CSV table of C-alpha atoms in Angstrom, one decimal:
chain,number,residue,atom,x,y,z
A,229,UNK,CA,232.1,40.6,56.8
A,230,UNK,CA,235.3,42.5,55.9
A,231,UNK,CA,235.8,46.0,57.2
A,232,UNK,CA,237.9,47.0,54.2
A,233,UNK,CA,236.6,44.9,51.3
A,234,UNK,CA,233.1,44.1,52.5
A,235,UNK,CA,231.4,46.2,49.7
A,236,UNK,CA,233.4,44.6,46.9
A,237,UNK,CA,231.9,41.9,44.6
A,238,UNK,CA,232.0,38.9,44.7
A,239,UNK,CA,231.7,39.4,48.5
A,240,UNK,CA,232.7,35.9,49.4
A,241,UNK,CA,235.9,36.0,47.2
A,242,UNK,CA,237.1,39.3,48.7
A,243,UNK,CA,236.1,38.1,52.2
A,244,UNK,CA,238.4,35.1,52.0
A,245,UNK,CA,241.1,37.1,50.3
A,246,UNK,CA,241.1,39.7,53.0
A,247,UNK,CA,241.3,37.0,55.7
A,248,UNK,CA,244.4,35.6,54.0
A,249,UNK,CA,246.1,39.1,54.0
A,250,UNK,CA,246.1,38.8,57.8
A,251,UNK,CA,247.9,35.4,57.8
A,252,UNK,CA,251.7,35.0,57.2
A,253,UNK,CA,252.3,33.0,54.0
A,254,UNK,CA,255.7,33.6,52.7
A,255,UNK,CA,257.1,30.6,50.9
A,256,UNK,CA,258.4,28.2,53.6
A,257,UNK,CA,256.2,29.8,56.3
A,258,UNK,CA,252.8,28.4,55.4
A,259,UNK,CA,251.8,26.5,58.6
A,260,UNK,CA,249.3,29.1,59.6
A,261,UNK,CA,247.6,29.5,56.2
A,262,UNK,CA,247.5,25.7,55.8
A,263,UNK,CA,245.7,25.4,59.1
A,264,UNK,CA,243.3,28.1,58.0
A,265,UNK,CA,242.4,26.0,55.0
A,266,UNK,CA,241.9,22.9,57.2
A,267,UNK,CA,239.7,24.8,59.5
A,268,UNK,CA,237.6,26.0,56.6
A,269,UNK,CA,237.1,22.4,55.4
A,270,UNK,CA,236.0,21.4,59.0
A,271,UNK,CA,233.6,24.3,59.3
A,272,UNK,CA,231.9,23.4,56.0
A,273,UNK,CA,231.9,19.6,56.7
A,274,UNK,CA,234.1,18.9,53.7
A,275,UNK,CA,236.6,16.1,53.3
A,276,UNK,CA,240.2,17.2,53.3
A,277,UNK,CA,243.8,16.0,53.3
A,278,UNK,CA,246.7,18.0,54.8
A,279,UNK,CA,249.9,16.6,53.5
A,280,UNK,CA,253.2,16.6,55.5
A,281,UNK,CA,254.4,19.5,53.3
A,282,UNK,CA,251.3,21.4,54.2
A,283,UNK,CA,249.5,21.0,50.9
A,284,UNK,CA,245.8,21.0,51.5
A,285,UNK,CA,243.3,19.1,49.3
A,286,UNK,CA,239.5,19.7,49.9
A,287,UNK,CA,236.8,17.7,48.1
A,288,UNK,CA,233.1,18.5,47.5
A,289,UNK,CA,230.5,16.2,46.0
A,290,UNK,CA,228.7,17.0,42.7
A,291,UNK,CA,225.4,18.9,42.8
A,292,UNK,CA,222.3,17.0,41.6
A,293,UNK,CA,222.5,16.3,37.9
A,294,UNK,CA,226.3,16.4,37.7
A,295,UNK,CA,227.0,13.0,39.3
A,296,UNK,CA,228.3,11.6,36.0
A,297,UNK,CA,230.3,14.7,35.0
A,298,UNK,CA,234.1,14.8,35.0
A,299,UNK,CA,235.5,15.7,38.3
A,300,UNK,CA,237.2,19.2,38.3
A,301,UNK,CA,240.3,20.1,40.2
A,302,UNK,CA,240.6,23.8,41.0
A,303,UNK,CA,244.3,24.6,41.8
A,304,UNK,CA,246.4,27.4,43.1
A,305,UNK,CA,249.2,27.9,45.7
A,306,UNK,CA,248.9,29.4,49.2
A,307,UNK,CA,252.4,31.0,49.4
A,308,UNK,CA,253.3,34.5,48.2
A,309,UNK,CA,256.5,36.4,47.3
A,310,UNK,CA,257.1,38.8,50.2
A,311,UNK,CA,258.8,42.0,49.0
A,312,UNK,CA,258.5,45.5,50.4
A,313,UNK,CA,259.7,49.0,49.7
A,314,UNK,CA,263.2,49.4,51.1
A,315,UNK,CA,262.3,52.1,53.6
A,316,UNK,CA,259.1,50.5,54.9
A,317,UNK,CA,259.1,49.1,58.5
A,318,UNK,CA,257.0,45.9,58.0
A,319,UNK,CA,257.3,42.3,59.2
A,320,UNK,CA,255.7,39.7,56.9
A,321,UNK,CA,255.7,37.2,59.7
A,322,UNK,CA,253.5,39.3,62.1
A,323,UNK,CA,251.9,42.2,60.3
A,324,UNK,CA,248.7,42.1,58.2
A,325,UNK,CA,249.2,43.3,54.7
A,326,UNK,CA,248.2,47.1,54.4
A,327,UNK,CA,245.6,46.6,51.7
A,328,UNK,CA,243.4,49.4,50.4
A,329,UNK,CA,241.0,50.1,47.6
A,330,UNK,CA,242.1,52.5,44.9
A,331,UNK,CA,239.2,52.9,42.4
A,332,UNK,CA,239.0,49.6,40.5
A,333,UNK,CA,242.2,48.3,42.0
A,334,UNK,CA,243.2,46.6,45.2
A,335,UNK,CA,246.7,47.6,46.3
A,336,UNK,CA,248.9,47.7,49.4
A,337,UNK,CA,251.0,50.5,51.0
A,338,UNK,CA,254.5,49.3,50.0
A,339,UNK,CA,254.3,45.5,50.1
A,340,UNK,CA,253.4,42.8,47.7
A,341,UNK,CA,249.7,42.1,47.7
A,342,UNK,CA,249.7,38.3,47.5
A,343,UNK,CA,247.0,38.2,44.8
A,344,UNK,CA,249.6,35.9,43.2
A,345,UNK,CA,248.2,33.4,44.1
A,346,UNK,CA,245.9,34.2,47.0
A,347,UNK,CA,243.1,35.1,44.6
A,348,UNK,CA,243.0,31.5,43.4
A,349,UNK,CA,242.5,30.3,46.9
A,350,UNK,CA,239.9,32.9,47.6
A,351,UNK,CA,237.9,32.0,44.5
A,352,UNK,CA,238.1,28.2,45.3
A,353,UNK,CA,236.9,28.7,48.9
A,354,UNK,CA,234.0,30.9,47.7
A,355,UNK,CA,233.0,28.1,45.3
A,356,UNK,CA,233.3,25.5,48.0
A,357,UNK,CA,231.2,27.6,50.4
A,358,UNK,CA,228.4,28.4,48.0
A,359,UNK,CA,225.5,25.9,48.2
A,360,UNK,CA,223.7,27.5,45.3
A,361,UNK,CA,226.2,26.8,42.5
A,362,UNK,CA,225.7,23.9,40.1
A,363,UNK,CA,229.0,22.0,39.5
A,364,UNK,CA,230.6,18.6,39.0
A,365,UNK,CA,232.4,16.9,41.9
A,366,UNK,CA,235.2,19.3,42.9
A,367,UNK,CA,238.8,18.8,44.2
A,368,UNK,CA,240.5,22.0,45.5
A,369,UNK,CA,244.3,21.6,45.5
A,370,UNK,CA,246.3,24.3,47.3
A,371,UNK,CA,250.0,23.8,47.3
A,372,UNK,CA,253.0,25.2,49.2
A,373,UNK,CA,256.3,26.8,48.2
A,374,UNK,CA,255.4,27.4,44.6
A,375,UNK,CA,257.3,30.7,44.5
A,376,UNK,CA,260.6,29.2,45.6
A,377,UNK,CA,260.8,26.0,43.5
A,378,UNK,CA,257.4,24.3,43.6
A,379,UNK,CA,258.3,22.1,46.5
A,380,UNK,CA,254.7,21.5,47.4
A,381,UNK,CA,253.7,20.1,44.0
A,382,UNK,CA,256.9,18.2,43.8
A,383,UNK,CA,256.0,16.2,47.0
A,384,UNK,CA,252.3,16.0,46.2
A,385,UNK,CA,250.8,12.5,46.5
A,386,UNK,CA,248.7,12.1,43.4
A,387,UNK,CA,246.5,9.6,45.2
A,388,UNK,CA,245.1,12.5,47.2
A,389,UNK,CA,244.0,14.5,44.1
A,390,UNK,CA,241.1,12.8,42.2
A,391,UNK,CA,240.0,14.5,39.1
A,392,UNK,CA,239.7,14.5,35.3
A,393,UNK,CA,240.0,18.2,34.4
A,394,UNK,CA,242.3,20.7,36.1
A,395,UNK,CA,241.8,24.5,36.1
A,396,UNK,CA,244.8,26.3,37.4
A,397,UNK,CA,243.9,29.9,38.6
A,398,UNK,CA,247.5,31.3,38.6
A,399,UNK,CA,247.4,33.4,35.5
A,400,UNK,CA,247.4,37.2,35.5
A,401,UNK,CA,245.6,38.4,32.4
A,402,UNK,CA,241.8,38.3,32.0
A,403,UNK,CA,240.6,37.0,28.6
A,404,UNK,CA,243.7,34.8,28.1
A,405,UNK,CA,243.7,31.1,28.8
A,406,UNK,CA,247.1,29.5,29.1
A,407,UNK,CA,247.8,26.1,27.6
A,408,UNK,CA,251.6,26.0,28.0
A,409,UNK,CA,254.3,27.4,30.2
A,410,UNK,CA,258.0,27.4,30.7
A,411,UNK,CA,260.0,25.0,33.0
A,412,UNK,CA,262.7,26.3,35.3
A,413,UNK,CA,265.4,25.7,37.9
A,414,UNK,CA,267.2,27.6,40.6
A,415,UNK,CA,270.9,28.0,39.8
A,416,UNK,CA,273.1,28.5,42.8
A,417,UNK,CA,276.7,29.6,42.1
A,418,UNK,CA,279.0,29.9,45.1
A,419,UNK,CA,282.3,31.7,45.1
A,420,UNK,CA,284.7,31.0,48.0
A,421,UNK,CA,286.0,34.1,49.7
A,422,UNK,CA,289.6,34.6,50.6
A,423,UNK,CA,290.2,37.5,53.0
A,424,UNK,CA,293.2,39.7,53.6
A,425,UNK,CA,294.0,42.6,56.0
A,426,UNK,CA,295.0,46.1,54.9
A,427,UNK,CA,296.6,48.9,56.8
A,428,UNK,CA,293.9,51.4,57.7
A,429,UNK,CA,296.4,54.3,57.5
A,430,UNK,CA,295.5,56.6,54.6
A,431,UNK,CA,292.4,54.5,53.6
A,432,UNK,CA,288.7,55.3,53.6
A,433,UNK,CA,285.6,53.1,53.2
A,434,UNK,CA,282.4,53.7,51.3
A,435,UNK,CA,279.0,52.0,50.9
A,436,UNK,CA,277.6,52.2,47.4
A,437,UNK,CA,273.9,51.6,47.0
A,438,UNK,CA,272.2,51.1,43.7
A,439,UNK,CA,268.4,51.5,44.1
A,440,UNK,CA,265.2,52.9,42.6
A,441,UNK,CA,264.8,50.2,40.0
A,442,UNK,CA,261.3,48.8,39.2
A,443,UNK,CA,262.2,45.2,39.7
A,444,UNK,CA,259.4,42.8,38.7
A,445,UNK,CA,258.4,39.2,38.1
A,446,UNK,CA,261.4,37.4,36.5
A,447,UNK,CA,259.1,35.4,34.2
A,448,UNK,CA,256.3,37.7,33.2
A,449,UNK,CA,258.3,41.0,33.1
A,450,UNK,CA,261.7,39.7,32.0
A,451,UNK,CA,260.9,41.0,28.5
A,452,UNK,CA,260.5,44.6,29.6
A,453,UNK,CA,264.3,45.4,29.4
A,454,UNK,CA,264.4,46.6,33.0
A,455,UNK,CA,267.7,47.0,34.8
A,456,UNK,CA,268.9,44.4,37.3
A,457,UNK,CA,270.7,45.9,40.3
A,458,UNK,CA,273.0,42.9,40.7
A,459,UNK,CA,274.2,43.2,37.1
A,460,UNK,CA,274.6,47.0,37.4
A,461,UNK,CA,276.8,46.4,40.5
A,462,UNK,CA,279.1,44.2,38.4
A,463,UNK,CA,279.4,46.9,35.8
A,464,UNK,CA,280.1,49.5,38.5
A,465,UNK,CA,282.9,47.3,39.9
A,466,UNK,CA,284.5,47.2,36.5
A,467,UNK,CA,284.0,50.9,36.0
A,468,UNK,CA,285.9,51.8,39.2
A,469,UNK,CA,288.5,49.1,39.2
A,470,UNK,CA,291.3,51.5,38.1
A,471,UNK,CA,290.9,53.2,41.5
A,472,UNK,CA,292.4,50.2,43.1
A,473,UNK,CA,289.4,49.5,45.4
A,474,UNK,CA,289.2,46.6,47.8
A,475,UNK,CA,285.8,45.0,48.4
A,476,UNK,CA,284.6,44.0,51.9
A,477,UNK,CA,280.9,43.0,51.2
A,478,UNK,CA,278.2,42.7,48.6
A,479,UNK,CA,274.4,42.0,48.7
A,480,UNK,CA,271.7,42.4,46.2
A,481,UNK,CA,268.1,41.5,45.5
A,482,UNK,CA,265.4,39.9,47.7
A,483,UNK,CA,264.0,36.9,45.8
A,484,UNK,CA,265.5,34.6,43.3
A,485,UNK,CA,262.4,35.0,41.0
A,486,UNK,CA,262.2,38.8,41.3
A,487,UNK,CA,264.3,41.2,39.2
A,488,UNK,CA,266.7,42.7,41.6
A,489,UNK,CA,265.9,46.4,42.4
A,490,UNK,CA,268.6,47.1,45.0
A,491,UNK,CA,272.2,46.2,45.6
A,492,UNK,CA,274.8,47.3,48.1
A,493,UNK,CA,278.6,47.2,47.8
A,494,UNK,CA,281.1,48.1,50.5
A,495,UNK,CA,284.7,49.1,49.4
A,496,UNK,CA,287.9,50.6,50.8
A,497,UNK,CA,290.4,52.7,48.9
A,498,UNK,CA,293.1,55.3,49.3
A,499,UNK,CA,291.8,58.6,50.7
A,500,UNK,CA,293.3,60.6,47.8
A,501,UNK,CA,291.0,58.6,45.5
A,502,UNK,CA,287.8,59.6,47.3
A,503,UNK,CA,287.0,62.5,45.0
A,504,UNK,CA,287.7,60.4,41.9
A,505,UNK,CA,285.4,57.6,43.3
A,506,UNK,CA,282.5,60.0,43.9
A,507,UNK,CA,283.0,61.5,40.4
A,508,UNK,CA,283.1,58.1,38.7
A,509,UNK,CA,280.0,56.8,40.6
A,510,UNK,CA,278.1,60.0,39.5
A,511,UNK,CA,279.2,59.5,35.9
A,512,UNK,CA,278.1,55.8,36.1
A,513,UNK,CA,274.7,56.9,37.4
A,514,UNK,CA,274.3,59.3,34.5
A,515,UNK,CA,275.3,56.7,32.0
A,516,UNK,CA,272.9,53.9,33.2
A,517,UNK,CA,270.1,56.3,33.7
A,518,UNK,CA,270.5,57.3,30.1
A,519,UNK,CA,270.6,53.7,29.0
A,520,UNK,CA,267.4,52.8,30.9
A,521,UNK,CA,265.7,56.2,30.5
A,522,UNK,CA,262.5,54.5,29.2
A,523,UNK,CA,262.5,51.0,30.8
A,524,UNK,CA,263.8,51.9,34.3
A,525,UNK,CA,264.1,55.7,34.8
A,526,UNK,CA,264.4,55.8,38.6
A,527,UNK,CA,267.9,54.4,39.0
A,528,UNK,CA,269.9,55.9,41.8
A,529,UNK,CA,273.6,55.3,42.7
A,530,UNK,CA,274.7,56.8,46.0
A,531,UNK,CA,278.0,56.7,47.9
A,532,UNK,CA,278.2,57.1,51.6
A,533,UNK,CA,281.4,57.3,53.7
A,534,UNK,CA,281.7,54.6,56.4
A,535,UNK,CA,284.1,53.6,59.2
A,536,UNK,CA,287.3,52.3,57.6
A,537,UNK,CA,287.2,48.6,57.1
A,538,UNK,CA,290.5,46.7,57.1
A,539,UNK,CA,289.3,43.1,56.4
A,540,UNK,CA,288.7,42.8,52.7
A,541,UNK,CA,288.5,40.3,49.8
A,542,UNK,CA,291.8,39.4,48.2
A,543,UNK,CA,292.3,40.9,44.8
A,544,UNK,CA,291.5,37.5,43.2
A,545,UNK,CA,288.2,37.1,45.0
A,546,UNK,CA,287.2,40.6,44.1
A,547,UNK,CA,288.1,40.1,40.5
A,548,UNK,CA,286.2,36.8,40.3
A,549,UNK,CA,283.2,38.5,41.9
A,550,UNK,CA,283.3,41.2,39.2
A,551,UNK,CA,283.7,38.6,36.4
A,552,UNK,CA,280.7,36.6,37.6
A,553,UNK,CA,278.5,39.6,37.9
A,554,UNK,CA,279.5,40.8,34.4
A,555,UNK,CA,279.2,37.4,32.7
A,556,UNK,CA,276.3,35.7,34.4
A,557,UNK,CA,273.3,35.7,32.0
A,558,UNK,CA,270.4,38.1,32.6
A,559,UNK,CA,267.2,38.8,30.6
A,560,UNK,CA,265.7,36.9,27.6
A,561,UNK,CA,268.1,34.5,26.0
A,562,UNK,CA,266.0,33.2,23.2
A,563,UNK,CA,262.6,34.1,21.7
A,564,UNK,CA,260.0,31.7,20.5
A,565,UNK,CA,259.8,31.2,16.7
A,566,UNK,CA,256.3,29.8,17.0
A,567,UNK,CA,254.6,32.4,19.2
A,568,UNK,CA,255.6,36.0,18.3
A,569,UNK,CA,256.7,38.1,21.3
A,570,UNK,CA,257.0,35.1,23.7
A,571,UNK,CA,260.3,34.7,25.6
A,572,UNK,CA,261.4,31.2,25.0
A,573,UNK,CA,264.3,31.1,27.6
A,574,UNK,CA,265.6,33.5,30.1
A,575,UNK,CA,267.9,34.0,33.1
A,576,UNK,CA,267.5,36.3,36.2
A,577,UNK,CA,270.2,36.8,38.8
A,578,UNK,CA,267.8,37.6,41.6
A,579,UNK,CA,269.9,37.4,44.8
A,580,UNK,CA,273.5,37.9,45.7
A,581,UNK,CA,274.3,37.2,49.3
A,582,UNK,CA,277.4,36.2,51.4
A,583,UNK,CA,278.6,34.9,54.7
A,584,UNK,CA,282.1,34.6,56.0
A,585,UNK,CA,283.1,31.8,53.6
A,586,UNK,CA,281.4,32.4,50.3
A,587,UNK,CA,279.3,34.6,48.0
A,588,UNK,CA,276.2,33.0,46.6
A,589,UNK,CA,274.6,34.0,43.3
A,590,UNK,CA,271.0,32.8,42.9
A,591,UNK,CA,269.5,32.8,39.4
A,592,UNK,CA,266.1,31.7,38.1
A,593,UNK,CA,266.5,29.9,34.8
A,594,UNK,CA,263.4,29.5,32.7
A,595,UNK,CA,262.7,27.9,29.3
A,596,UNK,CA,259.9,26.2,27.4
A,597,UNK,CA,262.5,24.0,25.8
A,598,UNK,CA,264.4,21.8,28.2
A,599,UNK,CA,267.6,21.7,26.1
A,600,UNK,CA,267.8,25.5,26.2
A,601,UNK,CA,267.4,25.5,29.9
A,602,UNK,CA,270.4,23.1,30.1
A,603,UNK,CA,272.4,25.3,27.8
A,604,UNK,CA,272.1,28.3,30.0
A,605,UNK,CA,273.1,26.3,33.0
A,606,UNK,CA,276.1,25.0,31.0
A,607,UNK,CA,277.2,28.6,30.4
A,608,UNK,CA,277.0,29.4,34.1
A,609,UNK,CA,279.0,26.2,34.8
A,610,UNK,CA,281.7,27.5,32.5
A,611,UNK,CA,281.7,30.8,34.5
A,612,UNK,CA,282.1,28.7,37.7
A,613,UNK,CA,285.0,26.8,36.1
A,614,UNK,CA,286.8,30.0,35.1
A,615,UNK,CA,286.4,31.7,38.5
A,616,UNK,CA,286.9,28.8,41.0
A,617,UNK,CA,283.2,28.8,41.9
A,618,UNK,CA,280.9,25.8,42.3
A,619,UNK,CA,277.4,25.4,40.8
A,620,UNK,CA,274.3,23.6,42.0
A,621,UNK,CA,270.9,23.2,40.5
A,622,UNK,CA,267.9,23.2,42.9
A,623,UNK,CA,264.2,22.6,42.4
A,624,UNK,CA,264.2,21.8,38.7
A,625,UNK,CA,260.6,21.8,37.4
A,626,UNK,CA,259.4,20.8,33.9
A,627,UNK,CA,257.7,22.8,31.2
A,628,UNK,CA,254.0,22.3,30.4
A,629,UNK,CA,253.6,21.2,26.8
A,630,UNK,CA,250.7,22.3,24.6
A,631,UNK,CA,248.1,19.7,23.9
A,632,UNK,CA,246.3,20.0,20.5
A,633,UNK,CA,243.0,18.6,22.0
A,634,UNK,CA,241.4,19.9,25.2
A,635,UNK,CA,237.7,19.5,26.2
A,636,UNK,CA,238.0,22.1,28.9
A,637,UNK,CA,239.6,24.6,26.6
A,638,UNK,CA,236.7,24.3,24.1
A,639,UNK,CA,234.1,24.6,26.9
A,640,UNK,CA,235.9,27.8,28.1
A,641,UNK,CA,236.0,29.2,24.6
A,642,UNK,CA,232.2,28.6,24.2
A,643,UNK,CA,231.3,30.1,27.6
A,644,UNK,CA,233.5,33.1,27.1
A,645,UNK,CA,232.0,33.8,23.7
A,646,UNK,CA,228.5,33.6,25.1
A,647,UNK,CA,229.3,35.7,28.2
A,648,UNK,CA,231.4,38.5,26.7
A,649,UNK,CA,230.7,38.3,22.9
A,650,UNK,CA,234.3,37.9,22.0
A,651,UNK,CA,236.8,35.1,21.5
A,652,UNK,CA,238.9,33.8,24.4
A,653,UNK,CA,242.6,34.0,23.6
A,654,UNK,CA,244.6,30.8,24.1
A,655,UNK,CA,248.3,31.4,24.7
A,656,UNK,CA,251.5,30.4,26.5
A,657,UNK,CA,253.5,32.1,29.2
A,658,UNK,CA,257.1,32.3,30.0
A,659,UNK,CA,256.6,32.2,33.8
A,660,UNK,CA,256.5,28.8,35.5
A,661,UNK,CA,253.2,27.3,36.5
A,662,UNK,CA,252.7,24.1,38.5
A,663,UNK,CA,251.0,22.5,35.5
A,664,UNK,CA,254.2,20.9,34.3
A,665,UNK,CA,254.6,18.9,37.5
A,666,UNK,CA,250.9,18.3,37.7
A,667,UNK,CA,250.8,16.8,34.3
A,668,UNK,CA,253.6,14.4,35.4
A,669,UNK,CA,252.0,13.6,38.7
A,670,UNK,CA,248.4,13.2,37.5
A,671,UNK,CA,249.0,11.8,34.0
A,672,UNK,CA,247.5,13.2,30.8
A,673,UNK,CA,244.9,15.2,32.6
A,674,UNK,CA,243.0,17.9,30.7
A,675,UNK,CA,244.4,21.2,32.0
A,676,UNK,CA,244.2,25.0,31.5
A,677,UNK,CA,245.1,28.1,33.4
A,678,UNK,CA,243.1,31.4,33.9
A,679,UNK,CA,243.1,34.3,36.2
A,680,UNK,CA,242.1,38.0,36.7
A,681,UNK,CA,244.2,41.0,35.8
A,682,UNK,CA,247.2,41.4,38.2
A,683,UNK,CA,249.9,43.9,37.6
A,684,UNK,CA,253.3,44.3,39.3
A,685,UNK,CA,253.4,40.7,40.7
A,686,UNK,CA,256.5,40.1,42.9
A,687,UNK,CA,256.9,43.9,43.6
A,688,UNK,CA,255.4,46.3,46.1
A,689,UNK,CA,253.3,47.7,43.3
A,690,UNK,CA,251.3,44.5,42.9
A,691,UNK,CA,247.7,45.3,42.2
A,692,UNK,CA,244.5,43.3,41.6
A,693,UNK,CA,241.7,44.5,39.3
A,694,UNK,CA,238.4,44.3,41.2
A,695,UNK,CA,236.1,44.2,38.2
A,696,UNK,CA,238.3,41.7,36.5
A,697,UNK,CA,238.1,39.5,39.6
A,698,UNK,CA,234.4,39.6,39.5
A,699,UNK,CA,234.2,38.8,35.8
A,700,UNK,CA,236.7,35.9,36.0
A,701,UNK,CA,234.9,34.4,39.0
A,702,UNK,CA,231.6,34.5,37.3
A,703,UNK,CA,233.2,33.0,34.2
A,704,UNK,CA,234.7,30.2,36.3
A,705,UNK,CA,231.4,29.4,37.9
A,706,UNK,CA,229.7,29.3,34.5
A,707,UNK,CA,232.4,27.0,33.1
A,708,UNK,CA,231.8,24.6,36.0
A,709,UNK,CA,228.1,24.7,35.3
A,710,UNK,CA,228.9,23.8,31.6
A,711,UNK,CA,231.0,20.8,32.4
A,712,UNK,CA,228.7,17.8,32.2
């Protein structure tokens, strides 16, 4: 049993979760975790399918008395968002996650935890391995690349996934069952770079780093009014443009679906403007720290002198860069009129990166209304048209619409009331779940989403509640027992 999590309950759940923290599983690098799931199925004499995209489907027969019950699909994704503290020396491809127990919480030392969505996989494996549980026939579906565009579920062969009811375990709030979610798309805007040479005489170069932001999940935490380092860098460029700066590089953010918490800009300007630059950057820092005093109080803007760079963007390229960063949408765009407090549509410019030829701006666009998702993309297309950039939409996934009748939802409400003496909340979420694609792939299947308390997903502060995990797992087991 686990050396770190061996005393936690449910022991089987935390055993499997800890095993996964030792296996690389960043989106697009799931070969090892996929093989781990295949080996689990072999060890427990369970039928399985491993699809070409590395999705794994494992099936288990019904226990006695449940032969005629609806087959239940337990579903989650094997990949995780890999983000770390800027100063941490850590390799997600080789290093085990530095997990530790902090009271009632499971955390890591400076990396994402992968509870999103490793806890779904751990719960499903614990159920498959337990020969004492009563349950209908089970299908466990574990998909790949959910975090970067839901590629696994997009290529899923529905013939491999038998089932009548689907329980997605990718929610992050205990006591809330989700029955609807937003759809989304990755928006890639590319600005061609034109270069020019400048005379190094009398010039000096600086690196400007915006850091210290909270970041966060671009769906769940987009409503918290946090700063976005990429957007702040656009404002800073505008703030210092009167100093006649030349830009040589820019980079910001780590993941398209995480709010950017760090951005870096390299500029060159006349030496006599150095003092003015440092003064304006300090003024800018004071200004934005005041603006985000409550929502994002740790903002830092630091200038560092560098070796003089003579190859820089043309004035037009630098100006278009500034325009894009200023104009590209960020944050909630519309709020739901039906569900108070629910973000209806949003945009997050998660990553800005460049090579020799172009600058790419990657945004996660989400909406529970498909026409509003299109409208945000139309606005970004207008920005592209005005700046000479091009736009491409990648990995478009549908929203999951609310169904007025659901057998599994009613069963869950009854079991929850009996177990905890209070009503299960049924709600919707702005983040994207695979349920939209699954409803298209599998037809009008009865579907719901649950999960334990997880905070700080997609950030190095991601934490999993240990007692919540136990309660949700026991709840899930009792729900399976009640499905006849």
